[in-house]
Short mmCIF file of C-alpha atoms in Angstrom, two decimals:
data_model
loop_
_atom_site.label_atom_id
_atom_site.label_comp_id
_atom_site.label_asym_id
_atom_site.label_seq_id
_atom_site.Cartn_x
_atom_site.Cartn_y
_atom_site.Cartn_z
CA MET Z 1 7.89 -25.01 2.18
CA ARG Z 2 5.25 -27.70 2.60
CA GLU Z 3 7.64 -29.85 4.67
CA LEU Z 4 8.46 -26.89 6.88
CA ALA Z 5 4.77 -26.07 7.36
CA GLU Z 6 4.07 -29.70 8.26
CA ARG Z 7 6.89 -29.78 10.81
CA LEU Z 8 5.62 -26.57 12.42
CA GLY Z 9 2.00 -27.72 12.31
CA VAL Z 10 1.13 -24.60 10.35
CA SER Z 11 -1.80 -24.39 7.99
CA PRO Z 12 -2.36 -21.22 5.94
CA THR Z 13 -5.29 -19.28 7.39
CA LYS Z 14 -7.82 -17.17 5.50
CA LYS Z 15 -8.11 -14.93 8.55
CA LEU Z 16 -4.51 -13.76 8.11
CA GLY Z 17 -4.76 -13.72 4.33
CA GLN Z 18 -2.05 -16.36 4.03
CA ASN Z 19 -1.25 -17.75 0.60
CA PHE Z 20 2.38 -18.85 0.49
CA VAL Z 21 4.44 -18.62 -2.71
CA ILE Z 22 6.05 -22.01 -3.31
CA ASP Z 23 7.49 -21.55 -6.83
CA PRO Z 24 11.15 -20.45 -6.91
CA ASN Z 25 10.88 -18.97 -10.43
CA THR Z 26 8.11 -16.64 -9.22
CA VAL Z 27 10.27 -15.55 -6.30
CA ARG Z 28 13.16 -14.72 -8.65
CA LYS Z 29 10.75 -12.84 -10.94
CA ILE Z 30 9.52 -10.70 -8.04
CA VAL Z 31 13.04 -9.88 -6.89
CA ARG Z 32 14.11 -9.05 -10.46
CA LEU Z 33 11.12 -6.82 -11.23
CA ALA Z 34 11.57 -5.05 -7.89
CA GLY Z 35 15.09 -4.14 -8.97
CA VAL Z 36 16.57 -5.27 -5.67
CA GLU Z 37 20.34 -4.90 -5.54
CA ARG Z 38 23.04 -5.88 -3.10
CA GLY Z 39 22.99 -3.60 -0.08
CA ASP Z 40 19.39 -2.47 -0.49
CA ARG Z 41 17.40 -2.17 2.74
CA VAL Z 42 14.16 -4.02 2.05
CA ILE Z 43 11.03 -4.34 4.17
CA GLU Z 44 8.87 -7.42 3.57
CA VAL Z 45 5.42 -7.82 5.08
CA GLY Z 46 4.01 -11.30 5.65
CA PRO Z 47 7.11 -13.40 4.91
CA GLY Z 48 5.27 -16.55 5.96
CA LEU Z 49 7.55 -19.56 5.49
CA GLY Z 50 10.29 -17.43 4.01
CA SER Z 51 10.41 -18.17 0.26
CA LEU Z 52 10.50 -14.50 -0.81
CA THR Z 53 12.71 -13.64 2.18
CA LEU Z 54 15.32 -16.08 0.95
CA GLY Z 55 15.09 -14.70 -2.58
CA LEU Z 56 15.66 -11.17 -1.34
CA ALA Z 57 18.56 -12.27 0.81
CA GLU Z 58 20.07 -14.18 -2.11
CA ALA Z 59 20.11 -10.90 -4.06
CA GLY Z 60 22.20 -9.38 -1.27
CA ALA Z 61 19.50 -7.26 0.34
CA GLU Z 62 19.28 -6.47 4.02
CA VAL Z 63 15.77 -7.64 4.85
CA THR Z 64 13.42 -6.56 7.62
CA ALA Z 65 10.59 -9.09 7.68
CA VAL Z 66 7.38 -8.19 9.51
CA GLU Z 67 5.29 -11.23 10.46
CA ILE Z 68 2.12 -11.31 12.57
CA ASP Z 69 2.01 -15.10 13.03
CA ARG Z 70 4.00 -15.97 16.15
CA ARG Z 71 5.03 -19.44 15.00
CA LEU Z 72 6.18 -18.30 11.59
CA ALA Z 73 8.06 -15.32 13.04
CA SER Z 74 9.82 -17.59 15.51
CA GLU Z 75 10.85 -20.10 12.86
CA LEU Z 76 11.97 -17.76 10.09
CA PRO Z 77 15.44 -16.97 11.56
CA SER Z 78 16.19 -20.67 11.75
CA THR Z 79 15.03 -21.22 8.16
CA VAL Z 80 17.24 -18.40 6.95
CA ALA Z 81 20.24 -19.62 8.98
CA ALA Z 82 19.89 -23.11 7.54
CA MET Z 83 19.42 -22.03 3.91
CA GLN Z 84 21.56 -18.88 3.75
CA PRO Z 85 23.86 -18.57 6.77
CA ASP Z 86 25.33 -15.24 5.61
CA ALA Z 87 21.98 -13.57 4.96
CA ARG Z 88 21.12 -10.31 6.71
CA VAL Z 89 17.56 -10.82 7.83
CA ARG Z 90 15.82 -9.31 10.85
CA VAL Z 91 12.36 -10.53 11.86
CA ILE Z 92 9.86 -8.31 13.66
CA ARG Z 93 6.80 -10.05 15.07
CA ALA Z 94 4.11 -7.46 14.71
CA ASP Z 95 0.88 -6.50 12.98
CA ALA Z 96 2.01 -4.42 10.01
CA LEU Z 97 -0.98 -2.12 10.53
CA GLU Z 98 0.41 -1.24 13.96
CA LEU Z 99 4.06 -1.03 12.97
CA THR Z 100 5.89 2.06 14.24
CA ALA Z 101 9.11 3.78 13.30
CA GLU Z 102 10.46 2.75 16.70
CA ASP Z 103 9.83 -0.90 15.85
CA LEU Z 104 12.13 -0.52 12.86
CA GLY Z 105 14.94 1.24 14.71
CA THR Z 106 17.64 3.06 12.79
CA GLY Z 107 18.44 2.68 9.13
CA HIS Z 108 14.85 2.52 7.84
CA PRO Z 109 14.14 0.37 4.76
CA THR Z 110 14.14 2.13 1.42
CA VAL Z 111 12.46 -0.58 -0.67
CA LEU Z 112 9.18 -2.44 -0.11
CA VAL Z 113 8.85 -5.94 -1.57
CA ALA Z 114 6.02 -8.12 -0.33
CA ASN Z 115 3.30 -10.63 -0.99
CA LEU Z 116 0.78 -8.57 0.96
CA PRO Z 117 -2.04 -10.34 2.87
CA TYR Z 118 -4.93 -9.98 0.47
CA ASN Z 119 -7.59 -9.10 3.01
CA VAL Z 120 -5.73 -6.00 4.28
CA SER Z 121 -3.35 -5.17 1.43
CA VAL Z 122 -4.46 -1.58 0.83
CA PRO Z 123 -4.50 -0.51 4.51
CA ILE Z 124 -1.03 -2.00 5.01
CA LEU Z 125 0.30 -0.32 1.88
CA MET Z 126 -1.06 3.09 2.88
CA HIS Z 127 0.27 2.73 6.43
CA LEU Z 128 3.78 1.90 5.24
CA LEU Z 129 3.84 4.74 2.70
CA GLU Z 130 2.89 7.21 5.42
CA LEU Z 131 5.19 5.64 8.03
CA LEU Z 132 8.30 5.43 5.85
CA PRO Z 133 9.02 8.51 3.73
CA GLU Z 134 12.40 6.84 3.09
CA LEU Z 135 10.71 4.28 0.80
CA ASP Z 136 11.92 5.13 -2.69
CA GLY Z 137 9.92 2.38 -4.40
CA GLY Z 138 9.19 -1.27 -4.53
CA LEU Z 139 6.93 -4.04 -5.72
CA VAL Z 140 3.91 -5.67 -4.08
CA MET Z 141 1.85 -8.68 -5.01
CA VAL Z 142 -1.87 -8.20 -4.45
CA GLN Z 143 -5.23 -9.43 -5.66
CA ALA Z 144 -5.60 -8.48 -9.33
CA GLU Z 145 -8.71 -6.37 -8.79
CA VAL Z 146 -6.96 -4.44 -6.01
CA GLY Z 147 -3.78 -3.98 -8.00
CA HIS Z 148 -5.61 -2.50 -10.97
CA ARG Z 149 -7.41 -0.10 -8.65
CA ILE Z 150 -4.14 1.05 -7.06
CA ALA Z 151 -2.52 1.67 -10.45
CA ALA Z 152 -5.58 3.26 -12.12
CA GLY Z 153 -5.63 6.80 -13.37
CA PRO Z 154 -8.51 9.30 -13.28
CA GLY Z 155 -11.54 8.73 -15.46
CA GLY Z 156 -11.91 4.98 -15.41
CA ARG Z 157 -14.19 2.65 -13.47
CA GLU Z 158 -11.26 1.21 -11.51
CA TYR Z 159 -10.12 4.61 -10.29
CA GLY Z 160 -11.07 5.16 -6.65
CA ALA Z 161 -9.85 6.38 -3.29
CA PRO Z 162 -6.92 3.91 -3.20
CA SER Z 163 -5.83 5.11 -6.68
CA ALA Z 164 -5.88 8.77 -5.70
CA LYS Z 165 -4.13 8.20 -2.38
CA ALA Z 166 -1.45 6.02 -3.95
CA ALA Z 167 -0.80 8.74 -6.53
CA TRP Z 168 -0.01 11.17 -3.72
CA TYR Z 169 3.13 9.17 -3.04
CA GLY Z 170 4.32 8.32 -6.54
CA ARG Z 171 3.89 6.55 -9.83
CA TRP Z 172 2.26 3.10 -9.96
CA ARG Z 173 1.97 0.52 -12.70
CA ILE Z 174 1.12 -3.13 -13.22
CA ALA Z 175 4.48 -4.89 -13.57
CA GLY Z 176 3.24 -8.43 -14.21
CA THR Z 177 0.76 -11.17 -13.50
CA VAL Z 178 1.12 -14.22 -11.24
CA SER Z 179 -0.44 -17.62 -11.80
CA ARG Z 180 -2.69 -19.01 -9.07
CA ARG Z 181 -0.72 -22.26 -9.24
CA VAL Z 182 2.37 -20.77 -7.56
CA PHE Z 183 0.50 -20.39 -4.27
CA TRP Z 184 -0.29 -22.76 -1.46
CA PRO Z 185 -3.18 -22.98 -0.99
CA VAL Z 186 -4.33 -22.00 -4.46
CA PRO Z 187 -6.36 -18.78 -4.08
CA GLY Z 188 -9.71 -18.19 -5.71
CA VAL Z 189 -8.54 -14.91 -7.23
CA ASP Z 190 -5.90 -13.79 -9.71
CA SER Z 191 -2.85 -11.84 -8.61
CA VAL Z 192 -0.72 -9.06 -10.06
CA LEU Z 193 2.57 -7.37 -9.28
CA VAL Z 194 2.33 -3.63 -8.78
CA SER Z 195 5.48 -1.52 -8.82
CA PHE Z 196 5.88 2.01 -7.59
CA GLU Z 197 8.39 4.83 -7.68
CA ARG Z 198 8.12 7.60 -5.11
CA ARG Z 199 7.91 11.19 -6.29
CA ALA Z 200 11.23 12.98 -6.19
CA THR Z 201 9.48 16.00 -4.68
CA PRO Z 202 6.44 15.49 -2.39
CA LEU Z 203 3.20 17.04 -3.58
CA GLY Z 204 2.68 18.72 -0.23
CA ASP Z 205 3.36 18.56 3.48
CA GLU Z 206 1.75 16.27 6.01
CA GLY Z 207 -1.02 18.72 6.84
CA GLU Z 208 -1.93 19.00 3.18
CA ARG Z 209 -1.85 15.24 2.75
CA THR Z 210 -4.34 14.84 5.62
CA ALA Z 211 -6.61 17.50 4.14
CA VAL Z 212 -6.44 15.98 0.65
CA PHE Z 213 -7.17 12.50 1.90
CA ALA Z 214 -10.24 13.84 3.75
CA LEU Z 215 -11.49 15.27 0.44
CA VAL Z 216 -10.77 12.00 -1.38
CA ASN Z 217 -12.63 9.99 1.26
CA ALA Z 218 -15.66 12.27 1.06
CA ALA Z 219 -15.68 12.36 -2.73
CA PHE Z 220 -15.54 8.60 -3.23
CA ALA Z 221 -17.93 7.84 -0.37
CA GLN Z 222 -20.60 9.40 -2.61
CA ARG Z 223 -18.99 8.98 -6.03
CA ARG Z 224 -22.31 9.15 -7.89
CA LYS Z 225 -22.91 12.66 -6.64
CA MET Z 226 -21.39 15.82 -8.02
CA LEU Z 227 -18.44 17.20 -6.09
CA ARG Z 228 -20.40 20.21 -4.84
CA GLN Z 229 -22.57 17.72 -2.96
CA ALA Z 230 -20.06 14.99 -2.10
CA LEU Z 231 -17.49 17.35 -0.55
CA GLN Z 232 -19.94 19.17 1.73
CA PRO Z 233 -19.03 17.06 4.81
CA VAL Z 234 -15.54 18.54 4.53
CA LEU Z 235 -16.00 21.98 2.94
CA GLY Z 236 -19.30 23.21 4.34
CA THR Z 237 -22.45 24.41 2.58
CA THR Z 238 -23.21 23.88 -1.08
CA GLU Z 239 -22.19 27.46 -1.84
CA GLU Z 240 -18.93 27.24 0.12
CA THR Z 241 -18.07 23.89 -1.47
CA ALA Z 242 -18.79 25.08 -5.00
CA ALA Z 243 -16.79 28.26 -4.43
CA ALA Z 244 -13.73 26.29 -3.26
CA ILE Z 245 -13.94 23.92 -6.24
CA ARG Z 246 -14.20 26.84 -8.68
CA ALA Z 247 -11.31 28.63 -6.98
CA ALA Z 248 -9.22 25.54 -7.70
CA GLY Z 249 -10.14 25.80 -11.39
CA GLN Z 250 -12.54 22.82 -11.37
CA ASP Z 251 -16.19 22.38 -12.25
CA PRO Z 252 -18.39 21.70 -9.18
CA ALA Z 253 -20.52 19.39 -11.37
CA LEU Z 254 -17.65 16.94 -11.82
CA ARG Z 255 -17.60 13.61 -9.99
CA ALA Z 256 -14.94 12.01 -7.83
CA GLU Z 257 -13.33 9.82 -10.49
CA GLN Z 258 -12.73 12.76 -12.85
CA LEU Z 259 -10.12 14.45 -10.68
CA GLY Z 260 -6.49 13.50 -10.17
CA ILE Z 261 -4.64 13.92 -6.91
CA GLU Z 262 -3.22 17.30 -8.01
CA GLN Z 263 -6.76 18.64 -8.48
CA TYR Z 264 -7.78 17.46 -5.03
CA LEU Z 265 -4.75 19.23 -3.63
CA ALA Z 266 -5.73 22.41 -5.42
CA ILE Z 267 -9.21 22.25 -3.89
CA ALA Z 268 -7.73 21.68 -0.41
CA ARG Z 269 -5.47 24.70 -0.83
CA ALA Z 270 -8.22 26.87 -2.27
CA SER Z 271 -10.57 26.00 0.60
CA GLY Z 272 -8.02 26.51 3.36
CA ALA Z 273 -8.83 23.02 4.66
CA ASP Z 274 -6.87 22.19 7.80
CA THR Z 275 -5.49 18.83 8.87
CA ASN Z 276 -8.86 17.83 10.35
CA GLY Z 277 -10.69 18.46 7.12
CA ASN Z 278 -12.38 21.62 8.42
CA THR Z 279 -12.27 24.99 6.69
CA ALA Z 280 -10.42 28.01 8.00
CA ASP Z 281 -12.16 31.37 8.02
CA ALA Z 282 -10.36 34.47 6.82
CA ASP Z 283 -9.55 35.45 10.40
CA GLY Z 284 -7.84 32.09 10.97
CA SER Z 285 -10.60 30.53 13.09
CA THR Z 286 -11.85 27.09 12.13
CA ALA Z 287 -15.38 26.49 11.01
CA GLY Z 288 -17.21 23.22 11.36
CA ALA Z 289 -17.67 20.91 8.43
CA GLY Z 290 -21.46 20.81 8.51
CA GLY Z 291 -23.90 22.50 6.18
#
């Protein structure tokens, strides 16, 4: 990997969150814990110099690698051809945050395995989960602090908006830790592997997801306040907000971290929140979110 980087004149950049995995045992561990099998359609974000890409291909996966760095994206097919001529790897040069279903074409990936760029790991993860309902599960490597937030359940200090939103899509857990020494350059933070399994039945439709996420954003933007105050930007006056929370079977005096995603969904349904986070009056008209 170092020789390849030197030949390309590539130096890992902090701007792109680049920390390349250079330890083959770590690559094999990631592929094993992700449960990748021959024939799986895998999407990888930030393949960099291709170490994880080669590991996924070695397991027999069909890999779609999304790389923002032009030089790395141009070189990766040559690296794969030289190391594993029979591998099925497609490289898309794109910003993962702007990736579209059209970019991926037909036969969308069903597994996500990636060493996500640490500076934008959560936005990328949320974008892919929304973009690809076909994703059944996967494994991502992220900064330890971020990983524990994603996998956290209600009630703890680590539980926040990323935790609640991730829970909308499925079950998350910490699958392992990764030494700093397996990266080049060595990062100043610890890393963890986070695995997920998508819910067999979605919690709700797209409109409900949008409404629930608006509630989650409002609640955690003012997490020290009680829900009857924090949710007012979405649900209206104090009285309207409290009434919606009670109708969902919850105490308006609770705070953001005390509710799971199912409870936020219940509040969205009880309030009649639409996809813009407004509230619908009984006659079907939409009221503003002020108050």
